[in-house]
Amino acid sequence: MAGTAPAPSAAKRSHAGRFNPANINWSAIDWSNLDLSVDLGDNIGSRAWWRGLATLGALLAITLYLAFHPMRLIAPAQPALSTAQLEVVDSIALAPMTLGSHTGTVHKPTRRVMALSEPPERPRIELTARLRAVDSFNGAMRRAGVSRGDVANAALLLAAHTDVRNLKPGTAFDVVLGRRPEKSEPRPLESLSFRAAFDLRLELARNDVGDLAVTRHEIAVDDTPMRVSGGVGSSLYKSARAAGLSSRVVANYIKALSPRVNFQRDVPAAASFEMIVEHRRAETGETETGDLLYAKLDGARKNIELMRWKQDGEMKYFLADGTAVAEGMIGSPIPGARLSSGFGVRAHPILRIRRMHSGVDYAAGSGTPILSTAPGKVIFAGRNGGYGNQVQIRHNNGMVTTYSHMRGFAVSSGARVSAGQKIGYVGSTGLSTGPHLHYEVHIGGRAVNPRSTKLP
């Protein structure tokens, strides 16, 4: 029919439906509204859905390609080390081994590093040996690796300057051992240095000839005595210890004044004490406290001052008028402690029955030192039923004193003790309601009141 256009052929229709990027007007696309993140669970089969699926496939393909074809990073090449730098690296790598360590860089045998048949020994060994409580100079040296011959030679040379048998436990020996010719032989002693006395240090070293020689190093010491004073307060012992005095000096003070002063009855808390003790200070900083030289007590029922003096080769304490103070019995095993229970019949605080209380109780903090009231021999130190930890001491004239409920012991059975010597510590063992000391005095096998009976 006229006016009617012919229909396109099948080939033309197929070519017209094919996607051709050249036919797309890219400038007409609104890129601002283009959304590449498509929800593949919505509008399945739409143009946007297919675009999202294609985007996902492209991203996965790129990821897999990069995973199996990693790119090499370009790094700058390091310059070759010079000869001097190589020597420094070698010295650093081998330095720990030269100091006896098993760490460090391990080198395989090369032209520069050769395997050794056995590891080299250190040229010298520096160490410190200490004298134990039950020990000897020879034992300490042998433990340090010194040969028997060097130990005997050293002891012989030191004998002209000090007695090594009287060295105090804890003495430190600075020992240097040299190179030995063979591993089957001990190392030779190169030097030995130690504090032989408070004012003397000895050094033993090999001279140019190779023989050991002793050098004395005198230490300057200030011997000015030390004066300490303070108030008695709740406990003379605690106050004196808090002032810096040793337990031995405080015990000597109590022992010296006890024949003239009853610390339990005659010394109030407002009283004051004063002591002058031997004191030495070395130029190296160490200090040492000696014996009690002067003792004074003010504010008590009987004020007293004593001076230590030597008479007929024996050190004694004298009053201001020159009268010697006789050795006597200490009035209280814990000077200044509060009397919590007296001698006599009472209701037992634990058993709830009335029974004889054959001693007196002193209330004190746990761990407070307990002193022997008189010289004697310890006949028992151990557990004794309701008395707990107990110490029994036999004195002259058939008198026996007992100290019970102790936390620990400072003496053992068979030991000899002096008046004022520490024998144990306050505790609460056995039938006890709290830390205290139960003190008894027996004369002729019968318990007596230590506060009212005239004791020898």
C-alpha positions as a printed NumPy array, in Angstrom:
array([[  0.   ,   0.   ,   0.   ],
       [  1.113,   3.483,  -0.702],
       [  2.426,   5.443,   2.294],
       [  3.367,   2.373,   4.252],
       [  7.085,   1.913,   5.158],
       [  8.539,  -1.495,   4.605],
       [  9.245,  -3.582,   7.718],
       [ 12.939,  -3.914,   8.711],
       [ 14.643,  -7.159,   7.987],
       [ 15.518,  -9.658,  10.733],
       [ 19.255,  -8.869,  10.455],
       [ 18.651,  -5.204,  10.983],
       [ 16.434,  -5.884,  13.965],
       [ 19.113,  -8.052,  15.539],
       [ 21.821,  -5.439,  15.023],
       [ 19.642,  -2.689,  16.432],
       [ 19.058,  -4.653,  19.711],
       [ 22.786,  -5.293,  20.324],
       [ 24.467,  -3.145,  23.052],
       [ 26.899,  -0.691,  21.549],
       [ 28.802,   1.678,  23.944],
       [ 29.328,   4.049,  21.037],
       [ 25.6  ,   4.612,  20.812],
       [ 25.375,   5.76 ,  24.445],
       [ 25.219,   9.463,  25.069],
       [ 27.582,   9.565,  28.073],
       [ 27.136,  13.29 ,  28.568],
       [ 23.426,  12.849,  29.041],
       [ 23.828,  10.433,  31.948],
       [ 23.146,  11.926,  35.393],
       [ 26.218,  10.597,  37.261],
       [ 25.152,  12.226,  40.539],
       [ 22.145,   9.918,  40.767],
       [ 24.075,   6.822,  39.746],
       [ 23.988,   4.314,  42.602],
       [ 26.524,   1.483,  42.395],
       [ 25.449,  -0.102,  45.7  ],
       [ 22.414,  -2.14 ,  44.746],
       [ 20.337,  -4.345,  47.016],
       [ 20.416,  -7.699,  45.206],
       [ 17.465,  -8.885,  47.233],
       [ 15.139,  -6.22 ,  45.762],
       [ 13.714,  -5.884,  42.209],
       [ 15.329,  -9.084,  41.025],
       [ 15.756,  -9.095,  37.218],
       [ 15.556,  -5.326,  36.802],
       [ 18.211,  -3.237,  35.047],
       [ 19.501,  -1.934,  38.38 ],
       [ 19.672,  -5.483,  39.778],
       [ 21.78 ,  -6.691,  36.859],
       [ 24.058,  -3.669,  37.217],
       [ 24.672,  -4.474,  40.899],
       [ 25.387,  -8.114,  40.121],
       [ 27.898,  -7.084,  37.476],
       [ 29.579,  -4.7  ,  39.905],
       [ 29.904,  -7.449,  42.534],
       [ 31.394,  -9.861,  40.003],
       [ 33.945,  -7.289,  38.886],
       [ 35.061,  -6.599,  42.445],
       [ 35.442, -10.323,  43.206],
       [ 37.468, -10.839,  40.026],
       [ 39.832,  -7.987,  40.905],
       [ 40.257,  -9.341,  44.456],
       [ 41.098, -12.85 ,  43.257],
       [ 43.544, -11.523,  40.728],
       [ 45.393,  -9.444,  43.318],
       [ 45.409, -12.351,  45.773],
       [ 47.184, -14.688,  43.363],
       [ 49.325, -12.039,  41.634],
       [ 50.858,  -9.889,  44.454],
       [ 52.899,  -6.926,  43.38 ],
       [ 56.489,  -6.6  ,  44.563],
       [ 57.321,  -3.52 ,  46.556],
       [ 60.244,  -1.57 ,  45.288],
       [ 62.815,  -1.007,  48.104],
       [ 66.025,   1.003,  47.867],
       [ 69.149,  -1.154,  47.729],
       [ 71.398,  -0.996,  50.829],
       [ 74.97 ,   0.028,  50.154],
       [ 77.628,  -2.608,  50.741],
       [ 79.353,  -2.473,  54.15 ],
       [ 82.925,  -1.326,  54.249],
       [ 85.727,  -3.365,  55.818],
       [ 85.677,  -1.269,  59.001],
       [ 81.907,  -1.663,  59.302],
       [ 82.189,  -5.446,  58.88 ],
       [ 84.744,  -5.578,  61.696],
       [ 82.385,  -3.627,  63.979],
       [ 79.519,  -6.   ,  63.184],
       [ 81.705,  -9.013,  63.977],
       [ 82.871,  -7.578,  67.288],
       [ 79.297,  -6.818,  68.359],
       [ 78.084, -10.293,  67.377],
       [ 80.844, -12.041,  69.341],
       [ 80.942,  -9.664,  72.35 ],
       [ 78.426, -11.607,  74.53 ],
       [ 80.405, -14.821,  74.02 ],
       [ 83.663, -13.225,  75.139],
       [ 81.969, -12.319,  78.445],
       [ 80.925, -15.895,  79.094],
       [ 77.4  , -15.698,  77.706],
       [ 75.788, -18.378,  75.562],
       [ 73.774, -15.791,  73.633],
       [ 74.794, -13.836,  70.553],
       [ 74.897, -14.458,  66.811],
       [ 75.849, -18.005,  65.887],
       [ 78.257, -18.17 ,  62.924],
       [ 78.774, -21.159,  60.708],
       [ 82.38 , -22.086,  59.936],
       [ 83.572, -19.844,  57.138],
       [ 86.81 , -18.333,  55.962],
       [ 86.471, -15.747,  58.734],
       [ 84.902, -17.919,  61.449],
       [ 86.396, -21.251,  62.417],
       [ 84.886, -23.882,  64.709],
       [ 86.732, -24.378,  68.029],
       [ 87.321, -27.788,  69.516],
       [ 86.246, -26.45 ,  72.936],
       [ 84.912, -23.095,  74.186],
       [ 87.541, -20.659,  75.513],
       [ 87.685, -19.906,  79.247],
       [ 87.289, -16.531,  80.818],
       [ 90.682, -14.998,  81.578],
       [ 89.645, -14.185,  85.172],
       [ 86.708, -14.674,  87.508],
       [ 85.604, -12.064,  90.064],
       [ 83.275, -13.208,  92.852],
       [ 82.285, -12.574,  96.468],
       [ 82.383, -15.275,  99.152],
       [ 80.739, -14.891, 102.562],
       [ 81.579, -16.47 , 105.884],
       [ 78.594, -18.421, 107.198],
       [ 77.48 , -18.638, 110.821],
       [ 79.008, -22.105, 111.182],
       [ 81.963, -21.856, 108.857],
       [ 85.691, -21.296, 108.553],
       [ 87.998, -19.212, 106.403],
       [ 89.215, -22.348, 104.621],
       [ 85.66 , -23.483, 103.917],
       [ 84.608, -20.13 , 102.463],
       [ 87.675, -20.026, 100.212],
       [ 87.223, -23.608,  99.023],
       [ 83.58 , -22.902,  98.101],
       [ 84.807, -19.949,  96.028],
       [ 87.047, -22.248,  94.001],
       [ 90.422, -21.402,  95.556],
       [ 92.879, -24.304,  95.532],
       [ 94.012, -25.904,  98.785],
       [ 97.557, -24.68 ,  98.266],
       [ 96.48 , -21.055,  97.771],
       [ 94.156, -21.264, 100.797],
       [ 96.96 , -22.522, 103.035],
       [ 99.376, -19.887, 101.678],
       [ 96.818, -17.092, 102.156],
       [ 96.042, -18.16 , 105.748],
       [ 99.761, -18.241, 106.544],
       [100.342, -14.743, 105.149],
       [ 97.261, -13.293, 106.891],
       [ 98.197, -14.799, 110.259],
       [100.689, -11.979, 110.841],
       [ 97.891,  -9.393, 110.606],
       [ 94.701, -11.084, 111.866],
       [ 93.354, -14.364, 113.177],
       [ 91.083, -15.689, 110.439],
       [ 89.458, -18.038, 112.995],
       [ 87.914, -15.038, 114.783],
       [ 86.338, -13.398, 111.725],
       [ 82.666, -12.509, 112.226],
       [ 79.967, -14.452, 110.333],
       [ 78.87 , -12.53 , 107.269],
       [ 82.363, -11.249, 106.454],
       [ 82.578, -10.742, 102.676],
       [ 85.675, -11.763, 100.707],
       [ 86.271, -10.199,  97.285],
       [ 88.064, -12.942,  95.35 ],
       [ 89.693, -12.785,  91.902],
       [ 90.783, -16.035,  90.24 ],
       [ 93.184, -15.963,  87.299],
       [ 93.65 , -18.072,  84.173],
       [ 94.574, -21.708,  84.711],
       [ 97.058, -23.494,  82.446],
       [ 94.811, -26.541,  82.017],
       [ 91.2  , -27.305,  82.783],
       [ 92.214, -30.143,  85.064],
       [ 93.932, -27.676,  87.416],
       [ 92.267, -25.1  ,  89.737],
       [ 92.46 , -21.415,  88.945],
       [ 95.223, -19.529,  90.778],
       [ 94.274, -16.927,  93.377],
       [ 95.052, -13.483,  91.915],
       [ 93.765, -11.279,  94.757],
       [ 91.75 , -11.415,  97.981],
       [ 90.326,  -8.423,  99.871],
       [ 88.18 ,  -8.337, 103.034],
       [ 87.385,  -6.333, 106.188],
       [ 89.547,  -7.985, 108.838],
       [ 88.439,  -5.592, 111.603],
       [ 86.342,  -2.482, 112.037],
       [ 89.434,  -0.336, 111.466],
       [ 91.391,  -2.598, 109.117],
       [ 91.026,  -3.932, 105.591],
       [ 93.504,  -6.491, 104.253],
       [ 94.32 ,  -7.094, 100.602],
       [ 96.213, -10.101,  99.296],
       [ 97.512,  -9.79 ,  95.714],
       [100.272, -11.166,  93.512],
       [103.312,  -8.94 ,  92.957],
       [105.473,  -8.61 ,  89.859],
       [107.322, -11.808,  90.713],
       [104.045, -13.757,  90.996],
       [104.08 , -14.248,  94.767],
       [101.179, -13.33 ,  97.056],
       [101.777, -10.317,  99.315],
       [ 99.623,  -8.656, 101.991],
       [ 98.77 ,  -4.941, 102.009],
       [ 97.209,  -3.272, 105.075],
       [ 94.625,  -0.51 , 104.627],
       [ 94.044,   1.281, 107.921],
       [ 90.55 ,   2.78 , 108.341],
       [ 90.177,   5.949, 110.408],
       [ 87.636,   5.549, 113.239],
       [ 85.981,   8.123, 115.521],
       [ 85.62 ,   6.644, 119.035],
       [ 83.444,   9.381, 120.55 ],
       [ 80.856,   7.755, 122.889],
       [ 77.162,   8.174, 122.099],
       [ 74.714,   9.726, 124.578],
       [ 71.042,   8.726, 124.419],
       [ 68.231,   9.974, 126.662],
       [ 64.444,   9.813, 126.687],
       [ 61.289,   9.183, 128.673],
       [ 60.347,   5.785, 130.063],
       [ 56.73 ,   5.955, 128.907],
       [ 54.724,   2.735, 128.807],
       [ 57.848,   0.566, 128.43 ],
       [ 61.463,   1.378, 129.175],
       [ 62.609,  -1.309, 126.764],
       [ 60.514,  -0.025, 123.855],
       [ 61.442,   3.605, 124.51 ],
       [ 65.176,   2.839, 124.619],
       [ 64.956,   0.699, 121.483],
       [ 63.032,   3.446, 119.698],
       [ 65.851,   5.862, 120.618],
       [ 68.251,   3.699, 118.574],
       [ 69.862,   1.53 , 121.248],
       [ 70.445,  -2.174, 120.674],
       [ 68.64 ,  -4.804, 122.723],
       [ 71.982,  -5.834, 124.244],
       [ 72.682,  -2.311, 125.563],
       [ 69.161,  -1.98 , 126.987],
       [ 69.515,  -5.361, 128.71 ],
       [ 72.838,  -4.244, 130.216],
       [ 71.217,  -1.028, 131.457],
       [ 68.411,  -2.952, 133.162],
       [ 70.84 ,  -5.485, 134.566],
       [ 73.143,  -2.76 , 135.977],
       [ 70.337,  -0.867, 137.729],
       [ 68.204,  -3.822, 138.851],
       [ 70.079,  -4.441, 142.142],
       [ 69.124,  -0.892, 143.21 ],
       [ 65.846,  -0.243, 141.327],
       [ 62.604,  -2.203, 141.051],
       [ 61.527,  -1.388, 137.496],
       [ 58.075,  -2.852, 138.048],
       [ 57.193,  -0.832, 141.156],
       [ 59.517,   2.175, 141.391],
       [ 59.703,   3.512, 137.806],
       [ 56.678,   5.586, 136.663],
       [ 55.968,   6.474, 133.047],
       [ 57.095,  10.072, 133.667],
       [ 60.628,   8.961, 134.611],
       [ 63.519,   9.53 , 132.214],
       [ 66.621,   7.543, 131.348],
       [ 70.066,   8.458, 130.093],
       [ 72.802,   6.212, 128.731],
       [ 76.286,   6.702, 127.386],
       [ 77.567,   3.8  , 125.311],
       [ 80.714,   3.019, 123.384],
       [ 80.309,   4.091, 119.784],
       [ 82.609,   3.951, 116.793],
       [ 82.12 ,   5.441, 113.347],
       [ 84.456,   4.484, 110.499],
       [ 85.419,   6.878, 107.715],
       [ 83.687,   4.5  , 105.311],
       [ 80.334,   5.153, 107.042],
       [ 79.851,   2.013, 109.151],
       [ 78.935,   2.349, 112.83 ],
       [ 79.392,   0.006, 115.77 ],
       [ 77.888,   0.204, 119.267],
       [ 79.792,  -1.24 , 122.219],
       [ 79.151,  -1.618, 125.951],
       [ 77.272,   0.61 , 128.362],
       [ 79.563,   3.195, 130.006],
       [ 77.144,   5.329, 132.027],
       [ 73.564,   4.797, 133.202],
       [ 71.194,   7.261, 134.835],
       [ 67.547,   7.113, 135.91 ],
       [ 65.608,  10.235, 136.982],
       [ 62.061,  10.611, 138.236],
       [ 61.896,   7.198, 139.885],
       [ 61.328,   6.492, 143.559],
       [ 65.097,   6.168, 143.859],
       [ 67.141,   8.212, 141.377],
       [ 70.403,   6.559, 140.487],
       [ 73.415,   6.957, 138.22 ],
       [ 76.17 ,   4.432, 137.568],
       [ 79.573,   4.482, 135.903],
       [ 81.377,   1.513, 134.376],
       [ 84.943,   1.071, 135.639],
       [ 87.611,  -1.593, 135.663],
       [ 88.68 ,  -3.   , 139.035],
       [ 91.073,  -5.912, 139.547],
       [ 90.872,  -6.754, 135.847],
       [ 87.057,  -6.947, 135.897],
       [ 84.557,  -4.381, 134.598],
       [ 82.036,  -3.296, 137.256],
       [ 79.474,  -0.532, 137.766],
       [ 79.966,   2.004, 140.58 ],
       [ 77.692,   4.564, 142.188],
       [ 78.59 ,   8.245, 142.275],
       [ 80.131,   7.82 , 145.737],
       [ 82.433,   5.064, 144.474],
       [ 80.452,   2.146, 145.915],
       [ 80.352,  -0.897, 143.663],
       [ 76.905,  -2.142, 142.637],
       [ 76.554,  -5.8  , 143.598],
       [ 75.155,  -8.264, 141.061],
       [ 71.625,  -9.103, 142.042],
       [ 68.293, -10.355, 140.83 ],
       [ 66.245,  -8.336, 138.345],
       [ 62.89 ,  -7.371, 139.791],
       [ 60.865,  -7.988, 136.587],
       [ 61.442, -10.166, 133.517],
       [ 59.796,  -7.437, 131.382],
       [ 60.918,  -4.068, 132.81 ],
       [ 58.133,  -1.519, 132.798],
       [ 55.386,  -4.013, 131.863],
       [ 51.962,  -3.749, 133.506],
       [ 51.126,  -6.297, 136.218],
       [ 47.842,  -7.855, 135.004],
       [ 47.35 , -10.588, 137.63 ],
       [ 48.882, -11.159, 141.035],
       [ 49.867, -14.156, 143.146],
       [ 47.141, -16.11 , 144.984],
       [ 43.763, -17.824, 144.574],
       [ 41.655, -16.524, 141.715],
       [ 39.021, -17.575, 139.175],
       [ 40.74 , -18.974, 136.09 ],
       [ 39.669, -16.878, 133.069],
       [ 39.311, -19.967, 130.821],
       [ 38.508, -22.89 , 133.141],
       [ 36.044, -20.748, 135.189],
       [ 37.075, -22.36 , 138.457],
       [ 38.836, -20.934, 141.491],
       [ 42.386, -22.199, 141.738],
       [ 45.81 , -21.125, 142.926],
       [ 47.631, -18.709, 140.673],
       [ 51.217, -19.661, 141.506],
       [ 52.843, -16.681, 139.854],
       [ 52.277, -13.191, 138.469],
       [ 51.245, -12.104, 134.975],
       [ 52.77 ,  -9.251, 132.995],
       [ 50.767,  -7.846, 130.096],
       [ 52.904,  -6.95 , 127.085],
       [ 52.663,  -6.948, 123.326],
       [ 53.353, -10.139, 121.426],
       [ 57.03 , -10.427, 120.624],
       [ 58.259,  -8.298, 123.54 ],
       [ 61.597,  -9.723, 124.782],
       [ 61.603, -11.628, 128.075],
       [ 64.701, -11.382, 130.294],
       [ 66.117, -13.847, 132.772],
       [ 65.788, -12.366, 136.264],
       [ 68.979, -14.012, 137.56 ],
       [ 71.971, -15.961, 136.303],
       [ 71.496, -19.713, 136.049],
       [ 71.115, -22.746, 133.797],
       [ 68.168, -23.514, 131.52 ],
       [ 66.763, -26.878, 132.64 ],
       [ 63.751, -26.892, 130.296],
       [ 62.734, -25.055, 127.127],
       [ 59.722, -26.426, 125.271],
       [ 55.992, -27.106, 125.36 ],
       [ 54.469, -27.747, 128.8  ],
       [ 50.716, -28.372, 128.63 ],
       [ 48.546, -25.41 , 129.658],
       [ 51.666, -23.302, 130.262],
       [ 52.333, -23.335, 126.52 ],
       [ 55.908, -22.612, 125.538],
       [ 57.866, -22.452, 128.772],
       [ 61.436, -21.865, 129.948],
       [ 62.647, -23.088, 133.363],
       [ 65.924, -21.787, 134.844],
       [ 67.67 , -23.157, 137.929],
       [ 69.598, -20.558, 139.965],
       [ 71.763, -20.654, 143.057],
       [ 70.342, -21.563, 146.486],
       [ 67.842, -23.997, 144.921],
       [ 65.712, -21.259, 143.32 ],
       [ 63.926, -21.954, 140.008],
       [ 62.136, -19.388, 137.835],
       [ 59.667, -20.252, 135.053],
       [ 58.458, -18.17 , 132.105],
       [ 55.279, -19.368, 130.353],
       [ 52.96 , -18.7  , 127.367],
       [ 55.98 , -17.599, 125.295],
       [ 55.714, -17.134, 121.547],
       [ 59.263, -18.288, 120.88 ],
       [ 62.568, -19.136, 122.51 ],
       [ 65.943, -17.379, 122.496],
       [ 67.702, -20.119, 124.508],
       [ 67.717, -23.903, 124.596],
       [ 67.928, -26.521, 127.338],
       [ 71.348, -26.722, 128.972],
       [ 72.347, -23.147, 128.144],
       [ 73.89 , -20.832, 130.745],
       [ 72.226, -17.432, 131.049],
       [ 73.044, -14.242, 132.917],
       [ 70.747, -11.78 , 134.646],
       [ 69.065,  -9.574, 132.059],
       [ 69.749, -11.949, 129.162],
       [ 66.98 , -12.372, 126.603],
       [ 65.486, -15.872, 126.821],
       [ 62.328, -15.589, 124.708],
       [ 59.382, -13.501, 123.524],
       [ 55.92 , -12.745, 124.888],
       [ 53.147, -14.825, 123.337],
       [ 49.772, -16.43 , 124.   ],
       [ 50.411, -20.18 , 123.847],
       [ 48.679, -22.732, 126.086],
       [ 45.691, -21.714, 128.268],
       [ 45.941, -18.003, 127.615],
       [ 43.418, -15.301, 126.781],
       [ 45.957, -12.943, 125.223],
       [ 49.665, -12.121, 124.937],
       [ 51.27 , -11.972, 128.375],
       [ 53.989, -13.598, 130.505],
       [ 53.219, -15.88 , 133.42 ],
       [ 56.227, -15.687, 135.763],
       [ 56.803, -18.019, 138.709],
       [ 59.531, -18.288, 141.368],
       [ 60.068, -21.564, 143.247],
       [ 62.282, -21.882, 146.344],
       [ 62.835, -25.357, 147.741],
       [ 60.203, -26.734, 145.366],
       [ 57.473, -24.353, 146.601],
       [ 56.021, -21.451, 144.612],
       [ 56.468, -18.05 , 146.332],
       [ 55.212, -14.555, 145.564],
       [ 58.025, -12.87 , 143.621],
       [ 56.721,  -9.422, 144.617],
       [ 56.586,  -9.901, 148.39 ],
       [ 59.142, -12.599, 149.159],
       [ 62.695, -11.444, 149.835],
       [ 64.645, -13.157, 147.109],
       [ 68.395, -13.789, 147.091]])
